[in-house]
Short mmCIF file of C-alpha atoms in Angstrom, two decimals:
data_model
loop_
_atom_site.label_atom_id
_atom_site.label_comp_id
_atom_site.label_asym_id
_atom_site.label_seq_id
_atom_site.Cartn_x
_atom_site.Cartn_y
_atom_site.Cartn_z
CA MET A 25 130.88 -24.89 70.17
CA PRO A 26 134.05 -26.95 69.97
CA GLU A 27 133.87 -30.20 71.90
CA SER A 28 136.39 -30.88 74.58
CA PRO A 29 139.43 -32.93 73.50
CA GLY A 30 139.45 -34.52 77.00
CA PRO A 31 142.35 -34.05 79.35
CA ILE A 32 145.33 -32.51 77.51
CA ALA A 33 148.65 -33.91 78.15
CA LEU A 34 150.81 -31.47 80.33
CA ASN A 35 154.53 -31.69 80.96
CA ARG A 36 154.43 -31.52 84.66
CA ASP A 37 158.17 -31.46 85.13
CA ARG A 38 158.48 -28.54 82.57
CA LEU A 39 155.55 -26.75 84.30
CA LEU A 40 157.34 -27.06 87.68
CA GLU A 41 160.67 -26.04 86.37
CA ASN A 42 159.26 -22.75 84.57
CA PHE A 43 157.33 -21.96 87.92
CA ILE A 44 160.46 -22.33 89.94
CA ASP A 45 162.44 -20.22 87.40
CA MET A 46 160.03 -17.40 87.80
CA LEU A 47 159.71 -17.68 91.63
CA SER A 48 163.45 -17.21 91.79
CA VAL A 49 163.73 -13.79 90.53
CA ASP A 50 162.54 -10.63 92.38
CA SER A 51 159.94 -8.85 90.50
CA TYR A 52 158.42 -5.98 92.49
CA TYR A 53 156.92 -3.29 90.49
CA GLY A 54 159.63 -1.75 88.20
CA ASP A 55 161.61 -5.15 88.07
CA GLU A 56 159.10 -7.16 86.20
CA GLU A 57 161.45 -7.39 83.23
CA ARG A 58 163.26 -10.20 84.99
CA VAL A 59 160.10 -12.31 84.51
CA ALA A 60 159.42 -11.05 81.00
CA ALA A 61 162.96 -12.26 80.09
CA ILE A 62 161.82 -15.80 81.07
CA ILE A 63 158.46 -15.61 79.35
CA ARG A 64 159.59 -14.45 75.93
CA PRO A 65 162.03 -17.42 75.17
CA ALA A 66 159.55 -19.97 76.80
CA LEU A 67 157.00 -19.11 74.03
CA ALA A 68 159.13 -18.30 71.26
CA PRO A 69 158.81 -21.84 69.64
CA GLN A 70 155.13 -21.15 69.31
CA GLY A 71 155.73 -18.09 67.19
CA ILE A 72 154.53 -15.52 69.95
CA ARG A 73 156.38 -12.30 69.61
CA PHE A 74 155.88 -9.94 72.40
CA ARG A 75 155.95 -6.11 72.59
CA ASN A 76 155.86 -3.89 75.60
CA ASP A 77 153.51 -1.15 75.93
CA ALA A 78 154.26 2.33 77.42
CA SER A 79 153.63 0.89 80.86
CA GLY A 80 155.74 -2.12 80.48
CA ASN A 81 152.97 -4.61 80.02
CA LEU A 82 153.95 -7.55 77.86
CA ILE A 83 151.47 -8.20 74.89
CA GLY A 84 151.54 -10.94 72.53
CA ARG A 85 149.37 -12.72 70.02
CA TRP A 86 149.22 -16.53 69.18
CA PRO A 87 147.48 -17.11 65.88
CA GLY A 88 144.66 -19.71 65.87
CA ARG A 89 145.15 -23.24 64.41
CA GLY A 90 142.20 -24.26 62.40
CA ARG A 91 140.08 -21.49 63.67
CA ARG A 92 139.91 -17.69 63.03
CA ASP A 93 137.00 -16.96 65.52
CA GLY A 94 136.71 -17.38 69.31
CA LEU A 95 139.39 -14.97 70.05
CA ILE A 96 140.20 -14.65 73.74
CA MET A 97 142.72 -12.86 76.00
CA LEU A 98 144.56 -14.50 78.86
CA ASN A 99 146.10 -12.46 81.67
CA ALA A 100 148.22 -12.77 84.73
CA HIS A 101 150.59 -10.26 86.28
CA MET A 102 154.39 -10.38 86.82
CA ASP A 103 154.91 -8.27 89.91
CA THR A 104 154.61 -9.63 93.58
CA VAL A 105 154.18 -8.05 97.00
CA GLN A 106 157.32 -7.75 99.22
CA PRO A 107 159.45 -9.20 100.57
CA THR A 108 161.04 -11.69 98.21
CA PRO A 109 164.87 -10.88 97.97
CA THR A 110 166.11 -13.86 100.03
CA MET A 111 163.38 -16.31 98.96
CA ARG A 112 164.38 -19.73 97.87
CA PRO A 113 161.50 -22.03 96.71
CA VAL A 114 161.19 -25.20 98.67
CA VAL A 115 159.72 -28.13 96.73
CA ASP A 116 158.40 -30.99 98.58
CA ALA A 117 155.97 -33.91 97.88
CA ASP A 118 152.83 -31.81 98.24
CA GLY A 119 153.89 -28.51 96.47
CA VAL A 120 156.11 -25.44 96.50
CA ARG A 121 156.36 -23.31 99.50
CA SER A 122 158.37 -20.25 100.75
CA ASP A 123 161.35 -21.04 102.81
CA GLY A 124 159.79 -18.67 105.44
CA SER A 125 161.96 -15.67 104.91
CA SER A 126 159.58 -14.06 102.40
CA VAL A 127 156.28 -14.52 100.33
CA LEU A 128 156.58 -17.14 97.61
CA GLY A 129 155.18 -15.10 94.76
CA ALA A 130 152.81 -17.78 93.60
CA ASP A 131 150.60 -14.69 93.29
CA ASP A 132 150.75 -14.44 90.40
CA LYS A 133 153.54 -16.52 88.81
CA ALA A 134 151.50 -19.75 89.26
CA GLY A 135 149.00 -18.04 86.86
CA LEU A 136 151.83 -17.10 84.51
CA ALA A 137 153.24 -20.76 84.68
CA ALA A 138 149.82 -22.08 83.83
CA ILE A 139 149.24 -20.04 80.86
CA ILE A 140 152.78 -20.71 79.43
CA GLU A 141 152.56 -24.54 79.86
CA ALA A 142 148.95 -24.55 78.55
CA ILE A 143 150.09 -22.96 75.28
CA ARG A 144 153.03 -25.32 75.10
CA ALA A 145 150.95 -28.23 75.55
CA VAL A 146 148.16 -27.46 73.29
CA ASP A 147 150.54 -26.69 70.56
CA GLU A 148 152.62 -29.89 70.98
CA ALA A 149 149.35 -31.85 70.87
CA GLY A 150 148.57 -30.40 67.56
CA LEU A 151 145.10 -29.33 68.79
CA GLU A 152 142.84 -26.88 67.05
CA HIS A 153 142.53 -23.55 69.02
CA ALA A 154 141.29 -20.10 68.74
CA PRO A 155 143.56 -17.25 68.42
CA ILE A 156 144.93 -16.05 71.76
CA GLU A 157 145.96 -12.52 72.94
CA LEU A 158 148.22 -12.43 76.03
CA VAL A 159 148.33 -9.38 78.19
CA ILE A 160 150.88 -9.89 81.04
CA THR A 161 150.71 -6.93 83.33
CA VAL A 162 152.92 -4.97 85.56
CA GLY A 163 152.23 -3.26 88.96
CA GLU A 164 148.90 -5.13 89.79
CA GLU A 165 149.84 -5.37 93.48
CA LEU A 166 150.36 -1.60 93.90
CA GLY A 167 147.02 -0.73 92.45
CA HIS A 168 146.48 -2.19 88.99
CA ILE A 169 149.11 0.13 87.59
CA GLY A 170 149.66 -1.76 84.18
CA SER A 171 145.99 -2.58 83.61
CA LYS A 172 144.84 0.98 84.34
CA ALA A 173 147.21 2.32 81.79
CA PHE A 174 146.48 -0.40 79.32
CA ASP A 175 145.01 0.62 75.98
CA ALA A 176 142.06 -1.61 75.39
CA ALA A 177 141.99 -0.65 71.61
CA SER A 178 145.45 -2.12 71.23
CA ILE A 179 144.14 -5.60 71.16
CA ASP A 180 141.14 -7.16 69.51
CA ALA A 181 139.77 -9.67 72.16
CA ARG A 182 136.59 -8.51 74.10
CA THR A 183 136.66 -11.68 76.37
CA ALA A 184 139.29 -12.23 78.83
CA PHE A 185 140.33 -14.68 81.61
CA VAL A 186 142.39 -13.44 84.50
CA PHE A 187 144.39 -16.02 86.46
CA ASP A 188 144.61 -14.19 89.69
CA ALA A 189 141.91 -15.15 92.24
CA GLY A 190 142.20 -16.90 95.58
CA GLY A 191 140.29 -19.96 96.40
CA PRO A 192 140.59 -23.47 94.88
CA VAL A 193 140.78 -24.14 91.06
CA GLY A 194 137.32 -24.07 89.82
CA THR A 195 136.52 -20.77 91.49
CA VAL A 196 134.87 -18.30 89.13
CA VAL A 197 134.51 -14.70 90.30
CA LEU A 198 131.19 -13.21 89.41
CA ARG A 199 131.20 -10.18 91.73
CA ALA A 200 134.11 -8.05 92.95
CA PRO A 201 134.08 -4.93 95.03
CA GLY A 202 134.86 -1.32 94.35
CA GLN A 203 137.53 0.15 96.57
CA ILE A 204 138.29 3.82 97.84
CA ARG A 205 141.28 4.59 99.72
CA CYS A 206 141.24 7.66 101.92
CA THR A 207 143.56 9.90 103.96
CA ALA A 208 142.39 11.94 106.90
CA THR A 209 144.61 14.58 108.54
CA LEU A 210 143.55 16.08 111.84
CA HIS A 211 144.91 19.67 112.61
CA GLY A 212 145.19 20.70 116.37
CA ARG A 213 147.62 23.24 117.92
CA ALA A 214 151.11 22.75 119.15
CA ALA A 215 152.24 23.86 122.75
CA HIS A 216 154.79 22.81 125.24
CA ALA A 217 153.38 19.78 126.93
CA GLY A 218 155.11 20.52 130.25
CA ILE A 219 154.76 24.22 130.62
CA GLU A 220 151.48 25.16 128.85
CA PRO A 221 149.57 22.17 127.52
CA GLU A 222 146.24 23.91 127.94
CA LEU A 223 147.14 26.28 125.01
CA GLY A 224 147.57 23.25 122.71
CA LEU A 225 145.02 21.07 121.00
CA SER A 226 146.14 17.50 120.59
CA ALA A 227 145.57 16.25 116.87
CA ILE A 228 146.04 12.79 118.41
CA SER A 229 142.97 13.35 120.60
CA LEU A 230 141.12 14.44 117.56
CA LEU A 231 142.18 11.36 115.59
CA ALA A 232 141.29 8.93 118.66
CA ARG A 233 137.81 10.53 118.81
CA ALA A 234 137.33 10.23 115.11
CA VAL A 235 138.46 6.49 114.92
CA ASP A 236 136.26 5.65 117.89
CA ARG A 237 133.16 6.81 116.06
CA MET A 238 134.15 5.35 112.74
CA PRO A 239 132.47 2.18 111.40
CA LEU A 240 135.00 -0.35 110.73
CA GLY A 241 135.53 -3.98 109.99
CA ARG A 242 132.73 -5.89 108.33
CA ILE A 243 130.03 -3.36 107.81
CA ASP A 244 127.39 -5.63 106.16
CA ASP A 245 127.37 -8.55 103.88
CA GLU A 246 128.78 -6.44 101.00
CA THR A 247 131.00 -3.77 102.68
CA THR A 248 134.29 -3.72 104.74
CA ALA A 249 136.33 -0.80 106.01
CA ASN A 250 139.76 -0.71 107.68
CA ILE A 251 142.39 1.79 109.05
CA GLY A 252 145.75 0.44 107.99
CA ARG A 253 148.08 3.21 109.11
CA ILE A 254 148.14 6.01 111.98
CA GLU A 255 150.76 8.53 112.37
CA GLY A 256 151.12 11.95 114.02
CA GLY A 257 152.91 14.09 116.48
CA GLN A 258 156.57 15.22 116.83
CA GLN A 259 158.01 14.28 120.23
CA SER A 260 156.72 13.62 123.74
CA ASN A 261 157.08 17.20 125.11
CA ILE A 262 155.10 18.74 122.27
CA VAL A 263 151.28 18.68 122.07
CA ALA A 264 150.70 16.99 118.68
CA PRO A 265 149.69 19.54 116.06
CA THR A 266 148.82 17.13 113.23
CA ALA A 267 147.78 13.47 113.14
CA ARG A 268 146.82 11.34 110.06
CA ILE A 269 145.23 8.09 109.20
CA GLU A 270 145.19 6.07 106.01
CA ALA A 271 142.17 3.83 105.53
CA GLU A 272 140.12 2.17 102.86
CA ALA A 273 136.51 0.86 102.19
CA ARG A 274 135.27 -1.84 99.82
CA SER A 275 131.89 -2.89 98.67
CA LEU A 276 130.28 -5.03 96.09
CA SER A 277 127.66 -2.19 96.05
CA GLU A 278 128.82 1.16 94.75
CA ASP A 279 125.94 2.85 96.71
CA ARG A 280 127.12 1.24 99.97
CA LEU A 281 130.66 2.16 99.30
CA ALA A 282 129.77 5.81 98.96
CA ALA A 283 127.71 5.74 102.13
CA GLN A 284 130.67 4.06 104.04
CA ILE A 285 133.10 6.76 102.83
CA ASP A 286 130.55 9.38 103.71
CA ALA A 287 130.37 7.95 107.36
CA MET A 288 134.06 7.82 107.68
CA ARG A 289 134.34 11.42 106.53
CA THR A 290 131.54 12.45 108.99
CA SER A 291 133.48 10.78 111.91
CA VAL A 292 136.48 12.92 111.20
CA ALA A 293 134.47 16.12 110.65
CA ASP A 294 132.61 15.66 113.89
CA ALA A 295 135.62 14.87 115.91
CA ALA A 296 137.27 18.02 114.77
CA ALA A 297 134.15 20.10 115.32
CA ASP A 298 133.75 18.80 118.78
CA LEU A 299 137.15 19.81 120.01
CA GLY A 300 137.74 22.96 117.86
CA GLY A 301 140.21 21.45 115.44
CA SER A 302 140.11 21.14 111.68
CA PHE A 303 140.70 18.32 109.24
CA ASP A 304 141.46 17.39 105.53
CA PHE A 305 140.01 14.43 103.89
CA GLU A 306 141.10 13.01 100.64
CA GLU A 307 139.75 10.13 98.62
CA HIS A 308 141.40 8.12 95.89
CA ARG A 309 139.44 5.61 93.84
CA PHE A 310 141.31 2.35 93.35
CA TYR A 311 138.82 0.35 91.24
CA VAL A 312 135.05 0.05 90.54
CA ALA A 313 132.79 -2.89 91.54
CA TYR A 314 131.73 -5.20 88.63
CA GLN A 315 129.22 -8.04 88.42
CA LEU A 316 128.92 -10.75 85.79
CA ASP A 317 125.79 -12.84 84.99
CA GLU A 318 126.28 -16.48 85.17
CA ASN A 319 124.73 -16.75 81.69
CA GLU A 320 127.35 -14.46 80.32
CA PRO A 321 129.22 -16.54 77.41
CA ALA A 322 132.57 -15.79 79.08
CA VAL A 323 131.31 -17.40 82.35
CA GLN A 324 129.86 -20.30 80.54
CA LEU A 325 133.07 -20.91 78.72
CA ALA A 326 135.01 -20.77 82.07
CA ASP A 327 132.47 -23.38 83.38
CA ARG A 328 132.96 -25.72 80.48
CA ALA A 329 136.83 -25.48 80.62
CA ILE A 330 136.66 -26.29 84.35
CA ILE A 331 134.38 -29.30 83.82
CA ALA A 332 136.51 -30.53 81.00
CA ALA A 333 139.47 -30.37 83.34
CA GLY A 334 137.50 -32.80 85.80
CA LEU A 335 136.57 -30.11 88.28
CA THR A 336 133.45 -28.34 89.48
CA PRO A 337 132.80 -24.71 88.82
CA ARG A 338 132.21 -22.67 91.85
CA HIS A 339 130.68 -19.18 91.39
CA VAL A 340 131.71 -16.66 94.17
CA SER A 341 131.85 -13.13 95.16
CA THR A 342 135.20 -11.94 96.30
CA GLY A 343 136.58 -8.99 98.48
CA GLY A 344 139.76 -8.61 96.48
CA GLY A 345 140.78 -6.79 93.45
CA SER A 346 142.41 -7.90 90.28
CA ASP A 347 143.27 -6.48 86.72
CA ALA A 348 139.71 -7.85 85.84
CA HIS A 349 138.33 -4.71 87.40
CA GLU A 350 140.09 -2.51 84.81
CA PHE A 351 139.38 -4.75 81.81
CA ASN A 352 135.76 -5.05 82.59
CA LEU A 353 135.63 -1.11 82.95
CA TYR A 354 137.14 -0.89 79.40
CA GLY A 355 134.49 -3.27 77.93
CA ILE A 356 136.52 -6.51 77.90
CA THR A 357 134.31 -8.96 79.65
CA SER A 358 136.85 -10.55 82.10
CA VAL A 359 136.32 -13.57 84.33
CA CYS A 360 138.83 -13.89 87.25
CA LEU A 361 139.66 -17.52 87.93
CA GLY A 362 140.87 -19.14 91.21
CA VAL A 363 144.47 -20.31 90.87
CA GLY A 364 144.51 -22.46 94.06
CA TYR A 365 147.34 -20.84 96.02
CA ILE A 366 147.21 -20.79 99.74
CA ASP A 367 148.14 -18.08 102.25
CA VAL A 368 149.25 -15.58 99.54
CA HIS A 369 151.12 -12.46 100.66
CA THR A 370 152.36 -14.11 103.96
CA THR A 371 155.54 -16.12 104.65
CA ASP A 372 153.50 -19.33 104.74
CA GLU A 373 152.55 -18.98 101.02
CA PHE A 374 152.19 -22.32 99.45
CA MET A 375 151.30 -23.67 95.91
CA PRO A 376 150.03 -27.34 95.84
CA HIS A 377 151.28 -29.41 92.89
CA ASP A 378 147.86 -30.55 92.14
CA ALA A 379 146.42 -27.10 91.95
CA LEU A 380 149.18 -25.85 89.68
CA HIS A 381 148.44 -28.79 87.42
CA ASP A 382 144.77 -28.24 87.62
CA ILE A 383 144.75 -24.46 86.74
CA THR A 384 147.04 -25.31 83.81
CA GLN A 385 144.53 -27.82 82.48
CA VAL A 386 141.82 -25.37 82.89
CA ALA A 387 143.90 -22.81 80.77
CA ALA A 388 144.57 -25.38 78.08
CA GLN A 389 140.76 -26.21 77.93
CA LEU A 390 139.96 -22.52 77.54
CA ILE A 391 142.29 -22.19 74.64
CA THR A 392 140.87 -25.26 72.85
CA GLN A 393 137.24 -24.55 73.51
CA ALA A 394 137.09 -20.75 72.81
#
């Protein structure tokens, strides 16, 4: 295997500038081209020419220098959660934070910035490196839209590194959950609430009974469940004819995930049966659980790169999802790496300068050691 060249010189000012440039444009799903317009010219001097696939994913290839083997894929996503329209990144001595009016968008623009600067730094240092394929995705936050639509046959790499996990730099995700989202609609019977309420059947009462019976929160050490939205009824003088919940369950075990969804469905069915109502229950699979062995070559490469960056690898299980779910499902062994951002998806989101530097060094080490 290639020996580590030691720490690779990074241009920290350029890294920060590129990060700020990407943070300063809105890029909800559908608007990612604003970020792509920054990425393309940033890597044009390295000879990387990008194409967009049918879903809008940005795909490029950097030929190896001195090596033809060891091809790997690097991934991060361009979209962010809302809101960001009024966001102005605030740079202080410790890092970059949101101005408090919105999320920052470090998830996942810190990952993007790290990949871009790593390629620039390796190129400028004249170091040998493996060929690199870049798959920069759209719509990750809304359910892995870009990676689900991605054609795995359109690239050659079968080992990937996804820069999109929470936790400190050095985190290596070995297990990640499957997720199923479900919608339950309870049907009662409308009536005038003031004149003949006894003729009605409140769907809200049905829903309340179902929720009261439903196992929620942390179910066990591998499984969680949550109701995120409740709606129903029409107005105060009408016994509510329908009510609806939107919920999800996640588990590192597909068997436990199936059992949890069955328990949620049973709670709804029993509540409807008890009071004489009816129900509809719909499921939507978001992603499938995966597990990597610590002896997997991709995991060992991640560990070597992290150690070469002066850090300690930390193997973890996560409760979150990433594009690694889809790539692993397609047969591309994909390791999701901790980027080091803090309080993502909140208005307190923060990216420490040291973490941004460290994850960029990890990316550069991956490129040179692949």
